Tab-separated table of C-alpha atoms in Angstrom:
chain	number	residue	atom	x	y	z
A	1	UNK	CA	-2.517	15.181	-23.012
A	2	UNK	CA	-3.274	15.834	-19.231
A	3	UNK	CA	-2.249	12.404	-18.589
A	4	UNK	CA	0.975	12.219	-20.422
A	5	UNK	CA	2.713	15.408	-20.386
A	6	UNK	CA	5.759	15.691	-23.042
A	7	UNK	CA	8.715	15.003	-20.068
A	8	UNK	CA	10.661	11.928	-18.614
A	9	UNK	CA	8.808	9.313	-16.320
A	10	UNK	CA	10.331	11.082	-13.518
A	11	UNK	CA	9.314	14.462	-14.602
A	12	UNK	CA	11.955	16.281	-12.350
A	13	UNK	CA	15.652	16.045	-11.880
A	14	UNK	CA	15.637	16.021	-8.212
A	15	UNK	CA	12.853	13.394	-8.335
A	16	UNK	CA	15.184	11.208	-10.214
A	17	UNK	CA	17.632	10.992	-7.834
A	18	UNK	CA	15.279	10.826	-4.633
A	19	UNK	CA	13.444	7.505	-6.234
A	20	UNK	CA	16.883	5.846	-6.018
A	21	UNK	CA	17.525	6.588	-2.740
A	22	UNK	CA	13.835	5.691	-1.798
A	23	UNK	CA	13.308	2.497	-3.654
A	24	UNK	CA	16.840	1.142	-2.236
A	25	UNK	CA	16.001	2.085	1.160
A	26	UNK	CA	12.469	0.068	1.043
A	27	UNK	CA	14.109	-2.934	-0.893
A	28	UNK	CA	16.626	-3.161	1.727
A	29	UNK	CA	15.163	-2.072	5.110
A	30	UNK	CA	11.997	-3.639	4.215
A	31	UNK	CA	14.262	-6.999	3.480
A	32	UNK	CA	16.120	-6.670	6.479
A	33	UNK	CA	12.989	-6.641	8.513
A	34	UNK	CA	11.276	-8.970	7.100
A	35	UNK	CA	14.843	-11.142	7.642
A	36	UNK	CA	15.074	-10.600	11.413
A	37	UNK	CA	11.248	-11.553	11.834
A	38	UNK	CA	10.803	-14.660	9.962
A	39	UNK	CA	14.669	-15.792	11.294
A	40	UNK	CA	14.458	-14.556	15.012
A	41	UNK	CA	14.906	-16.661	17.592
A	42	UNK	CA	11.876	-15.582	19.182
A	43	UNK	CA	8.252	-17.643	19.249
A	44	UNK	CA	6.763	-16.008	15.893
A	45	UNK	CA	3.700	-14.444	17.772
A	46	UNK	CA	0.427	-13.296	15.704
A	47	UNK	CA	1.798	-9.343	15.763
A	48	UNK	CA	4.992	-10.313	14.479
A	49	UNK	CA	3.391	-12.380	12.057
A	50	UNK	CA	1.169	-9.457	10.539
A	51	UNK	CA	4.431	-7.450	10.740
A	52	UNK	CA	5.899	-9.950	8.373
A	53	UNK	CA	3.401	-9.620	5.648
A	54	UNK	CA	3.396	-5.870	6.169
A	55	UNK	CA	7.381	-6.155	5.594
A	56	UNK	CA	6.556	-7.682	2.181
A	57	UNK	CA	4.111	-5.529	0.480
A	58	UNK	CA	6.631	-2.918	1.184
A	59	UNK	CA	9.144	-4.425	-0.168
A	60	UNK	CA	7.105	-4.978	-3.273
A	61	UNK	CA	6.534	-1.211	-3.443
A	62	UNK	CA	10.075	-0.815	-3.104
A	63	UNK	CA	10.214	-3.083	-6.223
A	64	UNK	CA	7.750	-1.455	-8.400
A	65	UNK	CA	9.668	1.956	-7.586
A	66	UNK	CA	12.946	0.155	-9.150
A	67	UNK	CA	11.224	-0.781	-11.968
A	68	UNK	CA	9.674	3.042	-12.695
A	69	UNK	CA	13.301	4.049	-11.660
A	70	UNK	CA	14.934	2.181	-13.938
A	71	UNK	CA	12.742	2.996	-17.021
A	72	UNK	CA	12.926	6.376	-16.051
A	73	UNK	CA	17.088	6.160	-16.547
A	74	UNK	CA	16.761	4.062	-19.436
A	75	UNK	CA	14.937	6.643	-21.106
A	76	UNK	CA	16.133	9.981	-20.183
A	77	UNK	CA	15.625	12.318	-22.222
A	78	UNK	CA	13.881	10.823	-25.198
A	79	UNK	CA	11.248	9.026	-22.771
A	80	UNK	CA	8.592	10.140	-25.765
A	81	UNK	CA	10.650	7.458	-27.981
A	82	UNK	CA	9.822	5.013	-25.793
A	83	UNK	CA	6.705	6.208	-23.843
A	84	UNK	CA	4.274	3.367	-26.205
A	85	UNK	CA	6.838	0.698	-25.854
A	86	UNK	CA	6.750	1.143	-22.269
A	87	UNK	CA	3.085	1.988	-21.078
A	88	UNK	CA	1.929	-1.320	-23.591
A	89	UNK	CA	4.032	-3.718	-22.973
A	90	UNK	CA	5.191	-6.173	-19.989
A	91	UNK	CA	7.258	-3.878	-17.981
A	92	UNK	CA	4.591	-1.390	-17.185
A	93	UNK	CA	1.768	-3.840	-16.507
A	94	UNK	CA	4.067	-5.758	-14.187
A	95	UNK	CA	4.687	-2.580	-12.787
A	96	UNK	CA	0.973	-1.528	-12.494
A	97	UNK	CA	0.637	-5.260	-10.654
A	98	UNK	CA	2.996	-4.797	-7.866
A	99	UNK	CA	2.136	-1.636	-7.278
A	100	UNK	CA	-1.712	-1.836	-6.730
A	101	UNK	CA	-0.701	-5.371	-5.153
A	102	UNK	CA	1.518	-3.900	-2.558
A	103	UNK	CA	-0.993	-1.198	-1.761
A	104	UNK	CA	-4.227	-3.047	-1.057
A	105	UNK	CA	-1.794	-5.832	0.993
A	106	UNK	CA	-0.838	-3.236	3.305
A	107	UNK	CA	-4.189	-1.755	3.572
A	108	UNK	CA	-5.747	-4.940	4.099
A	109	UNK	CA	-2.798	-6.103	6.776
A	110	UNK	CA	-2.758	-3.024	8.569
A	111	UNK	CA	-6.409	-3.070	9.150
A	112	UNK	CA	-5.841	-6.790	10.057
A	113	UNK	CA	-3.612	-5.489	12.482
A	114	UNK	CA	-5.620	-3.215	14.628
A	115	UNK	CA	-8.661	-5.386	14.686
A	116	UNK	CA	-6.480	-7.738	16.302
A	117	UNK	CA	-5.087	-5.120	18.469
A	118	UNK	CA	-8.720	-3.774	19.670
A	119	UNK	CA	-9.689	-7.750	19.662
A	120	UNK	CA	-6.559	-8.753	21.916
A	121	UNK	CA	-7.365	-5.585	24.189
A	122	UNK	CA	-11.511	-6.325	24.280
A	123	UNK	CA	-11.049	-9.579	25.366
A	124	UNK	CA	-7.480	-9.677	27.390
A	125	UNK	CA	-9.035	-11.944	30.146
A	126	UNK	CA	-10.546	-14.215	27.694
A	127	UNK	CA	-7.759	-16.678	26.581
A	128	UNK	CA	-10.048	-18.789	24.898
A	129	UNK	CA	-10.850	-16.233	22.961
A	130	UNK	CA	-7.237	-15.211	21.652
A	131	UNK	CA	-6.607	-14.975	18.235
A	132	UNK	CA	-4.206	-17.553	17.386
A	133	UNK	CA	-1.068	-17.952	14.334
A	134	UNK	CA	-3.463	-20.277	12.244
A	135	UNK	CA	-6.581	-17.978	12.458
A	136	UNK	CA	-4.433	-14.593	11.569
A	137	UNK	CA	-2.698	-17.327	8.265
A	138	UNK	CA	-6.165	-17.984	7.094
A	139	UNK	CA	-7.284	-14.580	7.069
A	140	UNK	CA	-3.891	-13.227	5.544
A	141	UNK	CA	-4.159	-15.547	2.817
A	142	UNK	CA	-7.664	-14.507	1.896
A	143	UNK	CA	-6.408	-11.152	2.088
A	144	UNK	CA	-3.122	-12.127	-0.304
A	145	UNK	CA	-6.066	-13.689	-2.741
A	146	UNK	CA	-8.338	-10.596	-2.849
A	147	UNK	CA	-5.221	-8.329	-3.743
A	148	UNK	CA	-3.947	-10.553	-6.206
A	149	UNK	CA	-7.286	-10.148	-7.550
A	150	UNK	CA	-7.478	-6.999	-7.743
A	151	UNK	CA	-4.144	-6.024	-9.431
A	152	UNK	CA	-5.113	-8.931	-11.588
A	153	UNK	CA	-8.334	-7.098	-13.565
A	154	UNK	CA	-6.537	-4.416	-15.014
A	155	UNK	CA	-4.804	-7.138	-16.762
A	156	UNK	CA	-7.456	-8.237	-18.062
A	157	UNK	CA	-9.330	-5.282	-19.306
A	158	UNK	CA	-10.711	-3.660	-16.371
A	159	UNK	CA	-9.379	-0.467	-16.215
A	160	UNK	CA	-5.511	-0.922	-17.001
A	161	UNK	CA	-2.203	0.411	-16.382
A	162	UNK	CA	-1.466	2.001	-20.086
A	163	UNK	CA	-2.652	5.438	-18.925
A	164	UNK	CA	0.032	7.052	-17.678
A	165	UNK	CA	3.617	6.473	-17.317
A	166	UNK	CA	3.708	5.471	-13.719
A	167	UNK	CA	1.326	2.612	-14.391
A	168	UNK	CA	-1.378	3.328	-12.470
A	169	UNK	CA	-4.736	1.905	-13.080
A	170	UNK	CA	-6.217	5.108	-14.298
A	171	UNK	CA	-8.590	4.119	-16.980
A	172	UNK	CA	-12.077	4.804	-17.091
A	173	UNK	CA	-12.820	4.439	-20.364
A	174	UNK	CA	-15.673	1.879	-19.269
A	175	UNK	CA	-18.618	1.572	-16.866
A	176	UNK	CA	-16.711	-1.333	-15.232
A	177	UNK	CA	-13.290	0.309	-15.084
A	178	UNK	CA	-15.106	3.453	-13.327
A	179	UNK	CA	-16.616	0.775	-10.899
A	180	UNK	CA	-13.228	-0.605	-10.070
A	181	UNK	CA	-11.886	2.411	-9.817
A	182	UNK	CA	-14.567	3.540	-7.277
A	183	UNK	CA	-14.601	-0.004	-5.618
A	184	UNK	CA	-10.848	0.391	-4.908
A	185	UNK	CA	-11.122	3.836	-3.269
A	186	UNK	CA	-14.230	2.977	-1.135
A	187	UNK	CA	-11.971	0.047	-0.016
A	188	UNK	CA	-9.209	2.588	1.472
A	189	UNK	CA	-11.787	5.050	3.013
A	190	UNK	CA	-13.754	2.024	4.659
A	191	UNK	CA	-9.911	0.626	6.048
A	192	UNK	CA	-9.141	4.084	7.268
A	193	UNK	CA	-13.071	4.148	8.723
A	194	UNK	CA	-12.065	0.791	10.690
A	195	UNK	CA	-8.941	1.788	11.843
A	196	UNK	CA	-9.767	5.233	13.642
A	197	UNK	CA	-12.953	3.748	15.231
A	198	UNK	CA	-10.678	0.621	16.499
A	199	UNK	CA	-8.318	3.044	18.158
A	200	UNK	CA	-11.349	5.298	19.585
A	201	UNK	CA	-12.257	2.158	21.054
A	202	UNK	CA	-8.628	0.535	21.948
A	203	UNK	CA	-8.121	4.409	23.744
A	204	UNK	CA	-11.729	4.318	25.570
A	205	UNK	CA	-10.892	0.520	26.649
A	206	UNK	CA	-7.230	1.497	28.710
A	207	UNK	CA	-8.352	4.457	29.904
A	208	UNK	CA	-11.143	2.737	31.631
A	209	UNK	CA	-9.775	2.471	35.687
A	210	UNK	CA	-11.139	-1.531	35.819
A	211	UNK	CA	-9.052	-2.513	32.703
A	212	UNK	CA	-6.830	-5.408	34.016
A	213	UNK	CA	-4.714	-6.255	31.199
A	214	UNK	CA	-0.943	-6.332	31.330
A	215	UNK	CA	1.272	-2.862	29.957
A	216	UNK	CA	2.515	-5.644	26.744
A	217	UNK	CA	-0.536	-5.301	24.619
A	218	UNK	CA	-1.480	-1.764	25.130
A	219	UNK	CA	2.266	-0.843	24.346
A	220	UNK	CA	2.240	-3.052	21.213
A	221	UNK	CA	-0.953	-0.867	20.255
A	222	UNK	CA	0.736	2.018	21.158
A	223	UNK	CA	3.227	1.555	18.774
A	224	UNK	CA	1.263	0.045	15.779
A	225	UNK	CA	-1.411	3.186	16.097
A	226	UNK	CA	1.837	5.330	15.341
A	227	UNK	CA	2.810	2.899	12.538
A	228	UNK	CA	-0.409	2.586	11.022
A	229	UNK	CA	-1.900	6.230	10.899
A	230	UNK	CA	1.978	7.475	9.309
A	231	UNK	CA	1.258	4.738	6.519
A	232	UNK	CA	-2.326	5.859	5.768
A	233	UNK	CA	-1.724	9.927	5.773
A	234	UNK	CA	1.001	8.890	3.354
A	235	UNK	CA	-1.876	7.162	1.250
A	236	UNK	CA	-3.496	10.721	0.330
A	237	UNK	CA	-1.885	9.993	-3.566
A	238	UNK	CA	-4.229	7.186	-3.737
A	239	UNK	CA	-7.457	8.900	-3.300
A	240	UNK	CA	-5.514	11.720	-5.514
A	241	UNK	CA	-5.059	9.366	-8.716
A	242	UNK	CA	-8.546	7.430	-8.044
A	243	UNK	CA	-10.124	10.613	-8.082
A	244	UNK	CA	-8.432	11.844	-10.904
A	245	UNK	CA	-9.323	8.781	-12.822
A	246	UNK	CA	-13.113	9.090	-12.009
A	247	UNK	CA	-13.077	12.476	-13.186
A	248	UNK	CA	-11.555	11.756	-15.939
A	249	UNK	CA	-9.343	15.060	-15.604
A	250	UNK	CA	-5.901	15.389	-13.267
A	251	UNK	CA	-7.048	16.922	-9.690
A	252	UNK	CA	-2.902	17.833	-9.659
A	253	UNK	CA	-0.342	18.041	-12.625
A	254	UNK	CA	0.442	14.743	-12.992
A	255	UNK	CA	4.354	16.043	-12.859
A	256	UNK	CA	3.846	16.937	-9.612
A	257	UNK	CA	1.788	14.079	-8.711
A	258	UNK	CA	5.049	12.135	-9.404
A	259	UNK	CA	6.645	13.773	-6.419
A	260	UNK	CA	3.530	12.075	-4.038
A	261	UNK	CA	4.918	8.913	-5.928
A	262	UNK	CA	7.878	9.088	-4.735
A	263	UNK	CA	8.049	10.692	-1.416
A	264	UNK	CA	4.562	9.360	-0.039
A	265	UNK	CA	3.473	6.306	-1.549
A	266	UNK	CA	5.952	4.330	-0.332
A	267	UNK	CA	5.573	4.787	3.067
């Protein structure tokens, strides 16, 4: 059907070998940085902090691209011999897990990020009203709950990760799977929402001639706004697949949806 096309989980030759080279390269970079934050010698400062979780969930999409990748060599070429094995069973749905897992954490901590960029900007001359290393812990771990959570339901029945061979939650078949399906997207617009009017706002703020804050924080925005706007014009595949679940009906092919997989998604 339009959802599972007769071809290999990779769909393309060239695809096959790019998802090596990308999956690697987001294991290990995304290790190494997550290494040199957590072990530097440096005081492990609320930015650095957020950096570290943002390290991890893409590190866990580098891990759910291993999986696909390795599936995908595993069954070359007779991929339909395997294709119900594979979509039912545990290595798919763990799949599914990290991948919606390691997409709403990075939503969640890059929005988390530029609220407490706009927030350490706002209120520079205000130290009692910095955000401090316990306050950003508690709100990362509610944010590590809620996208456990989520990944969690398809597991369970809402929507699920059977649908295609990518494992992504792309079942509608029920008025609660459309409903998480919708949920999730609204989630990313209302992020993306956030973000831009934080940065209107972070912009308006050190342009203003009477700001008074020191160069540090606006460059550390500086740099995050670049960070954070690549990551989320990279998350166009996710409003592609919701979409396409909602509708029931692929807005692409999904073959060449696979190549937003690979060369977007992860980043």
């Amino acid at each position: 059907d339009e959802f599972n096309p007769c071809e290999d989980i990779m769909g393309y030759n060239f695809l096959r070998i790019i998802v090596w080279f990308v999956n690697l390269l987001a294991i290990l970079g995304n290790s190494f940085v997550f290494f040199i934050l957590v072990t530097s010698h440096y005081k492990l400062t609320v930015p650095r902090f957020l950096m570290c979780n943002l390290a991890f969930a893409d590190l866990v999409m580098g891990i759910y691209l291993l999986l696909i990748a390795s599936e995908d060599l595993h069954t070359r070429s007779e991929y339909y011999n395997y294709a119900i094995n594979w979509q039912t069973g545990a290595g798919c749905n763990t799949a599914g897990f990290f991948t919606v897992f390691a997409s709403e954490l990075s939503v969640y901590t890059l929005t988390v990020i530029t609220l407490e960029r706009w927030y350490a900007i706002t209120f520079a001359m205000r130290l009692d009203r910095k955000i401090r290393l316990r306050h950003a812990s508690f709100i990362m771990l509610g944010g590590w709950a809620f996208c456990f959570f989520l990944a969690f339901l398809p597991l369970v029945g809402i929507s699920s990760y059977v649908k295609v061979s990518i494992c992504l939650p792309m079942d509608t078949e029920t008025v609660l799977s459309q409903a998480y399906i919708i949920f999730v997207l609204m989630l990313n617009i209302i992020a993306f929402i956030i973000i831009c009017a934080c940065y209107i706002k972070i912009y308006i703020t050190v342009r203003n001639p009477h700001y008074k804050s020191g160069d540090k924080d606006t460059k550390i925005a500086k740099r995050m706004a670049v960070l954070i706007f690549t990551d989320f014009l990279c998350m166009a595949p996710i409003s592609f697949y919701a979409l396409s679940a909602i509708m029931n009906k692929p807005l692409i092919t999904v073959s060449n949806s696979k190549i937003l997989l690979v060369l977007f998604y992860p980043l």
